[in-house]
Amino acid sequence: MRKEVQRRIVSKDGHNKVRIDNVEGMVKLYLHDIWTTVVDMKWRYKLTLFASTFVMTWFIFGVFFYFIGMGNGDFDVEHNSTHVPCLMNVETLTGAFLFSLESQTTIGYGFRYISEECPLAIFTLVAQLVITGLAEIFVTGAFLAKLARPKKRAETIKFSKEAVICRHQGRRCLMVRVANMRKSLLIQCQLTGKLLRSYVTEEGEMTQIHQSSVDFCMDSSGECPFLILPLTFYHVIDERSPLAGLTADNLKTRDFELLITLNATMESTAATCQSRTSYVPQEVLWGYEFMPVLFCTTGGRYVADFNFFDKVQVCNDPALNVEKK
């Protein structure tokens, strides 16, 4: 029997899995916002762009200098003794390329240089330094911007592989566990959820993906928690919840995706980072609760043991256990 492929909009590691097709003028749109396009490039393309920017500008202006020398007659076999070349000691395209490289990188060996009798070569040199300087600033800036993106910090935020449904303070709740994998604090943490599912309006119109807000909170009176320890966020399943009507029997047959987003501010840079994950019905466990992950050593120190981060155990609520059966 062929296993049905589970469709997802967001992967477990937070990447968008929706493919965009048949967009007219896609290349033009990407070139219109060239900065974002370059910053979002994969590293292999960015490194290629970084290297090719230097090599291509060296070669292009080397060709310009070669044609300037050719137009001035510097490469003629026979010329009079009063002839002054535009580029001294440049007789081939390779020499022109080396002169362009030495000028742009400010090496300045002194063997190849521009004579005072060739204004066009002087103008080309000035244009090269201005144009390539701007290009290098752009590419280097995009390179550094990608290195400093908060996206990398978000990769050190860990979500539990599965969500659980159990009772918390007498109410039926859906719970997820979140942890910060670095010692540096994440402050002003806010966990939000979106329930993605198909929906039929009162007029009978079918909506393929309908988004409903799923509110998560903690036992901190709504205050923004410090994500210094693994924390468990919960959503109360009541009549106002988008998950109202969810039971142990229909959980596995329901078609939905729960998108979880954590927004936080990094203590070290004050930049905002965002981390995402999603849960499908097969990843929601009914009648289970998370096992303790925080322990105290004999020396009086707290230890977060991540061997227990994703582990669950059957809860003690008889009502939920009866529903599960």
Short mmCIF file of C-alpha atoms in Angstrom, two decimals:
data_model
loop_
_atom_site.label_atom_id
_atom_site.label_comp_id
_atom_site.label_asym_id
_atom_site.label_seq_id
_atom_site.Cartn_x
_atom_site.Cartn_y
_atom_site.Cartn_z
CA MET A 1 0.00 0.00 0.00
CA ARG A 2 1.43 3.35 -1.05
CA LYS A 3 1.94 5.76 1.82
CA GLU A 4 0.34 9.16 1.34
CA VAL A 5 2.84 12.01 1.21
CA GLN A 6 2.24 14.56 3.94
CA ARG A 7 1.98 18.04 2.46
CA ARG A 8 3.65 20.86 4.36
CA ILE A 9 3.86 24.59 3.84
CA VAL A 10 6.74 25.05 6.29
CA SER A 11 9.36 22.39 7.00
CA LYS A 12 10.39 21.36 10.50
CA ASP A 13 13.47 23.60 10.28
CA GLY A 14 11.34 26.60 9.28
CA HIS A 15 11.96 26.80 5.53
CA ASN A 16 9.18 27.74 3.12
CA LYS A 17 8.22 24.75 0.98
CA VAL A 18 5.80 26.57 -1.35
CA ARG A 19 7.09 26.64 -4.93
CA ILE A 20 6.47 29.78 -6.96
CA ASP A 21 5.71 29.15 -10.64
CA ASN A 22 4.64 31.10 -13.71
CA VAL A 23 5.52 34.59 -12.47
CA GLU A 24 5.84 37.00 -15.37
CA GLY A 25 9.02 39.06 -15.28
CA MET A 26 10.56 37.18 -12.34
CA VAL A 27 14.11 38.06 -13.41
CA LYS A 28 13.19 41.73 -13.71
CA LEU A 29 11.65 41.70 -10.24
CA TYR A 30 14.78 40.16 -8.74
CA LEU A 31 17.08 42.61 -10.53
CA HIS A 32 14.93 45.53 -9.42
CA ASP A 33 15.80 44.68 -5.81
CA ILE A 34 19.36 43.61 -6.50
CA TRP A 35 20.54 44.12 -2.89
CA THR A 36 18.07 41.60 -1.43
CA THR A 37 18.78 39.23 -4.31
CA VAL A 38 22.52 39.26 -3.63
CA VAL A 39 22.10 38.98 0.16
CA ASP A 40 19.69 36.02 -0.20
CA MET A 41 22.03 34.16 -2.58
CA LYS A 42 23.35 30.79 -1.53
CA TRP A 43 26.96 30.83 -0.40
CA ARG A 44 28.29 29.05 -3.48
CA TYR A 45 26.77 31.67 -5.76
CA LYS A 46 27.84 34.52 -3.50
CA LEU A 47 31.46 33.34 -3.44
CA THR A 48 31.38 32.98 -7.21
CA LEU A 49 30.00 36.51 -7.56
CA PHE A 50 32.58 37.83 -5.11
CA ALA A 51 35.50 36.32 -7.06
CA SER A 52 34.12 37.05 -10.53
CA THR A 53 33.54 40.73 -9.66
CA PHE A 54 37.29 41.21 -9.23
CA VAL A 55 38.39 39.02 -12.12
CA MET A 56 35.92 40.45 -14.62
CA THR A 57 36.68 44.08 -13.79
CA TRP A 58 40.41 43.40 -14.09
CA PHE A 59 39.91 41.78 -17.48
CA ILE A 60 37.39 44.29 -18.88
CA PHE A 61 39.51 47.33 -18.08
CA GLY A 62 42.59 45.42 -19.23
CA VAL A 63 40.91 45.10 -22.63
CA PHE A 64 40.15 48.84 -22.59
CA PHE A 65 43.79 49.66 -21.90
CA TYR A 66 44.91 47.24 -24.63
CA PHE A 67 42.67 48.94 -27.21
CA ILE A 68 43.90 52.37 -26.07
CA GLY A 69 47.48 51.26 -26.62
CA MET A 70 46.56 49.70 -29.97
CA GLY A 71 44.86 52.92 -31.09
CA ASN A 72 47.95 54.91 -30.08
CA GLY A 73 50.17 52.61 -32.14
CA ASP A 74 52.10 51.32 -29.15
CA PHE A 75 52.19 47.77 -30.52
CA ASP A 76 53.59 48.64 -33.95
CA VAL A 77 56.87 46.93 -34.70
CA GLU A 78 58.39 50.07 -36.16
CA HIS A 79 57.77 53.56 -34.75
CA ASN A 80 59.92 56.64 -34.53
CA SER A 81 62.12 57.48 -31.59
CA THR A 82 59.85 60.32 -30.46
CA HIS A 83 56.79 58.07 -29.98
CA VAL A 84 55.56 58.00 -26.37
CA PRO A 85 53.39 54.96 -25.51
CA CYS A 86 50.20 55.39 -23.52
CA LEU A 87 51.11 52.43 -21.34
CA MET A 88 54.77 51.93 -20.67
CA ASN A 89 56.04 48.33 -20.83
CA VAL A 90 52.63 46.99 -21.96
CA GLU A 91 52.91 45.16 -25.26
CA THR A 92 50.31 42.36 -25.01
CA LEU A 93 46.81 41.76 -23.68
CA THR A 94 48.35 39.89 -20.76
CA GLY A 95 50.43 42.93 -19.90
CA ALA A 96 47.32 45.15 -20.08
CA PHE A 97 45.49 42.73 -17.76
CA LEU A 98 48.37 42.83 -15.28
CA PHE A 99 48.41 46.63 -15.40
CA SER A 100 44.66 46.71 -14.71
CA LEU A 101 45.10 44.28 -11.79
CA GLU A 102 48.02 46.23 -10.31
CA SER A 103 46.14 49.53 -10.59
CA GLN A 104 42.85 48.30 -9.10
CA THR A 105 44.50 46.48 -6.21
CA THR A 106 46.92 49.43 -5.64
CA ILE A 107 49.93 47.12 -5.90
CA GLY A 108 51.81 49.56 -8.12
CA TYR A 109 54.98 47.67 -9.04
CA GLY A 110 56.20 50.68 -11.05
CA PHE A 111 57.22 48.64 -14.10
CA ARG A 112 53.96 49.35 -15.97
CA TYR A 113 52.54 52.85 -15.80
CA ILE A 114 50.61 55.46 -17.78
CA SER A 115 52.51 58.22 -19.55
CA GLU A 116 51.48 61.86 -19.27
CA GLU A 117 50.89 62.11 -23.04
CA CYS A 118 47.70 59.96 -23.03
CA PRO A 119 44.65 61.66 -21.44
CA LEU A 120 42.31 58.85 -22.53
CA ALA A 121 44.29 56.26 -20.56
CA ILE A 122 44.34 58.56 -17.51
CA PHE A 123 40.56 59.02 -17.74
CA THR A 124 40.06 55.24 -18.09
CA LEU A 125 42.19 54.60 -15.01
CA VAL A 126 40.17 57.09 -12.95
CA ALA A 127 36.91 55.56 -14.19
CA GLN A 128 38.17 52.09 -13.29
CA LEU A 129 39.03 53.05 -9.73
CA VAL A 130 35.66 54.76 -9.18
CA ILE A 131 33.47 52.10 -10.80
CA THR A 132 35.26 49.09 -9.33
CA GLY A 133 35.43 50.76 -5.93
CA LEU A 134 31.64 51.05 -5.88
CA ALA A 135 31.23 47.47 -7.12
CA GLU A 136 33.58 46.13 -4.46
CA ILE A 137 31.77 48.06 -1.72
CA PHE A 138 28.44 46.58 -2.86
CA VAL A 139 29.64 42.98 -3.09
CA THR A 140 31.67 43.15 0.13
CA GLY A 141 28.75 44.76 1.97
CA ALA A 142 26.38 42.04 0.79
CA PHE A 143 28.93 39.43 1.85
CA LEU A 144 29.19 40.86 5.36
CA ALA A 145 25.41 41.40 5.60
CA LYS A 146 24.82 37.71 4.99
CA LEU A 147 27.36 36.78 7.66
CA ALA A 148 25.74 39.08 10.22
CA ARG A 149 22.12 38.12 9.53
CA PRO A 150 20.09 37.16 12.64
CA LYS A 151 18.98 34.09 10.69
CA LYS A 152 22.04 32.22 11.93
CA ARG A 153 21.14 33.03 15.52
CA ALA A 154 17.67 31.61 14.93
CA GLU A 155 19.22 28.27 14.01
CA THR A 156 20.27 27.85 17.65
CA ILE A 157 16.63 27.92 18.79
CA LYS A 158 15.27 24.42 19.23
CA PHE A 159 11.64 23.31 19.06
CA SER A 160 10.34 19.98 20.27
CA LYS A 161 9.85 17.48 17.45
CA GLU A 162 6.30 16.81 18.58
CA ALA A 163 3.53 18.75 20.29
CA VAL A 164 1.43 17.20 23.05
CA ILE A 165 -2.14 17.59 24.27
CA CYS A 166 -2.78 17.21 27.99
CA ARG A 167 -4.43 19.04 30.86
CA HIS A 168 -2.76 22.07 32.37
CA GLN A 169 -4.34 23.76 35.39
CA GLY A 170 -7.58 21.93 34.71
CA ARG A 171 -7.80 22.96 31.04
CA ARG A 172 -7.09 20.96 27.92
CA CYS A 173 -4.01 22.45 26.29
CA LEU A 174 -1.74 21.93 23.31
CA MET A 175 1.89 22.33 24.36
CA VAL A 176 5.19 22.86 22.58
CA ARG A 177 8.65 23.11 24.08
CA VAL A 178 11.24 25.72 23.05
CA ALA A 179 14.87 26.08 24.07
CA ASN A 180 17.76 28.48 23.50
CA MET A 181 20.94 26.58 22.64
CA ARG A 182 23.28 29.45 23.50
CA LYS A 183 24.13 31.04 26.84
CA SER A 184 23.43 34.52 25.50
CA LEU A 185 19.90 35.58 26.40
CA LEU A 186 16.96 36.02 24.09
CA ILE A 187 14.67 38.68 25.49
CA GLN A 188 11.16 39.84 24.64
CA CYS A 189 10.26 36.40 23.36
CA GLN A 190 6.85 36.06 21.73
CA LEU A 191 5.51 32.73 20.50
CA THR A 192 2.66 32.89 18.01
CA GLY A 193 0.83 30.23 16.04
CA LYS A 194 -1.10 29.97 12.81
CA LEU A 195 -3.43 27.08 12.00
CA LEU A 196 -3.31 26.39 8.27
CA ARG A 197 -6.17 24.31 6.90
CA SER A 198 -8.76 24.18 4.14
CA TYR A 199 -11.94 26.12 4.80
CA VAL A 200 -15.40 26.38 3.28
CA THR A 201 -17.16 29.73 3.62
CA GLU A 202 -20.87 30.20 4.23
CA GLU A 203 -21.28 30.89 0.52
CA GLY A 204 -19.74 27.52 -0.29
CA GLU A 205 -16.44 28.92 -1.51
CA MET A 206 -13.52 26.58 -0.90
CA THR A 207 -10.35 28.15 0.49
CA GLN A 208 -7.31 25.92 0.03
CA ILE A 209 -5.32 27.46 2.88
CA HIS A 210 -7.10 29.40 5.62
CA GLN A 211 -5.06 30.96 8.42
CA SER A 212 -6.39 31.14 11.98
CA SER A 213 -4.50 32.66 14.90
CA VAL A 214 -3.48 30.29 17.69
CA ASP A 215 -2.48 32.09 20.88
CA PHE A 216 0.25 30.64 23.08
CA CYS A 217 1.10 31.73 26.59
CA MET A 218 2.97 30.76 29.74
CA ASP A 219 2.32 30.92 33.48
CA SER A 220 3.90 34.37 33.62
CA SER A 221 0.77 36.52 33.38
CA GLY A 222 1.42 37.29 29.73
CA GLU A 223 4.85 38.80 30.33
CA CYS A 224 7.65 38.23 27.82
CA PRO A 225 9.78 35.41 29.23
CA PHE A 226 13.56 35.14 29.18
CA LEU A 227 14.51 32.16 27.08
CA ILE A 228 17.38 31.18 29.35
CA LEU A 229 15.93 27.72 30.12
CA PRO A 230 13.83 25.33 28.03
CA LEU A 231 10.27 26.63 28.26
CA THR A 232 6.89 25.04 27.54
CA PHE A 233 4.25 27.20 25.87
CA TYR A 234 0.63 26.13 25.83
CA HIS A 235 -2.55 26.93 23.94
CA VAL A 236 -5.91 26.41 25.67
CA ILE A 237 -8.29 24.33 23.55
CA ASP A 238 -11.72 25.76 24.30
CA GLU A 239 -14.76 26.87 22.30
CA ARG A 240 -12.87 29.96 21.05
CA SER A 241 -9.87 27.96 19.85
CA PRO A 242 -9.41 27.10 16.15
CA LEU A 243 -8.74 23.56 17.42
CA ALA A 244 -12.16 23.32 19.08
CA GLY A 245 -13.75 19.95 18.41
CA LEU A 246 -10.42 18.16 18.27
CA THR A 247 -10.59 14.72 19.88
CA ALA A 248 -8.35 11.70 20.19
CA ASP A 249 -10.43 9.91 17.54
CA ASN A 250 -10.37 12.57 14.84
CA LEU A 251 -6.85 13.91 15.50
CA LYS A 252 -5.09 11.70 12.98
CA THR A 253 -7.75 12.21 10.33
CA ARG A 254 -7.79 16.01 10.53
CA ASP A 255 -5.99 17.91 7.79
CA PHE A 256 -4.14 20.91 9.21
CA GLU A 257 -0.70 22.33 9.82
CA LEU A 258 0.22 24.30 12.91
CA LEU A 259 2.87 26.91 12.15
CA ILE A 260 4.82 28.09 15.22
CA THR A 261 6.86 31.31 15.09
CA LEU A 262 9.17 32.61 17.81
CA ASN A 263 10.22 36.26 17.67
CA ALA A 264 12.94 37.39 20.05
CA THR A 265 15.56 40.07 20.54
CA MET A 266 19.21 39.12 20.83
CA GLU A 267 20.86 40.46 23.96
CA SER A 268 24.27 40.89 22.32
CA THR A 269 23.24 42.92 19.24
CA ALA A 270 19.64 44.00 19.99
CA ALA A 271 18.68 42.62 16.58
CA THR A 272 15.42 40.74 16.13
CA CYS A 273 15.55 37.10 15.09
CA GLN A 274 12.77 34.76 14.09
CA SER A 275 12.62 30.98 14.15
CA ARG A 276 9.84 28.77 12.79
CA THR A 277 8.64 25.20 12.76
CA SER A 278 5.40 23.39 12.01
CA TYR A 279 3.39 20.42 13.26
CA VAL A 280 1.02 18.19 11.32
CA PRO A 281 -1.57 15.92 13.03
CA GLN A 282 0.85 12.97 13.00
CA GLU A 283 3.22 15.04 15.14
CA VAL A 284 0.65 15.93 17.81
CA LEU A 285 0.41 13.37 20.64
CA TRP A 286 -2.87 13.09 22.53
CA GLY A 287 -2.69 12.30 26.24
CA TYR A 288 1.05 12.84 26.63
CA GLU A 289 3.17 15.39 28.46
CA PHE A 290 6.81 16.43 28.23
CA MET A 291 9.26 14.81 30.60
CA PRO A 292 11.26 17.12 32.92
CA VAL A 293 14.37 18.50 31.29
CA LEU A 294 15.73 20.68 34.11
CA PHE A 295 17.65 19.06 36.97
CA CYS A 296 19.67 20.25 39.96
CA THR A 297 23.14 18.86 40.63
CA THR A 298 24.64 18.15 44.03
CA GLY A 299 26.73 21.28 43.63
CA GLY A 300 23.61 23.43 43.46
CA ARG A 301 23.74 24.15 39.72
CA TYR A 302 20.85 23.81 37.30
CA VAL A 303 21.41 21.54 34.31
CA ALA A 304 19.22 21.36 31.21
CA ASP A 305 19.60 17.80 29.93
CA PHE A 306 18.63 17.80 26.26
CA ASN A 307 18.47 14.01 26.21
CA PHE A 308 14.98 14.55 27.64
CA PHE A 309 14.03 17.54 25.51
CA ASP A 310 11.93 15.58 23.00
CA LYS A 311 10.89 12.75 25.30
CA VAL A 312 7.26 12.45 26.41
CA GLN A 313 5.33 10.34 28.87
CA VAL A 314 1.70 9.38 29.29
CA CYS A 315 -0.10 11.96 31.42
CA ASN A 316 -2.02 11.01 34.55
CA ASP A 317 -5.35 12.50 33.45
CA PRO A 318 -7.94 9.67 33.36
CA ALA A 319 -10.31 11.69 31.16
CA LEU A 320 -7.74 12.13 28.40
CA ASN A 321 -6.71 8.49 28.63
CA VAL A 322 -10.32 7.37 28.24
CA GLU A 323 -10.76 9.63 25.20
CA LYS A 324 -7.57 8.22 23.70
CA LYS A 325 -8.91 4.69 24.00
#
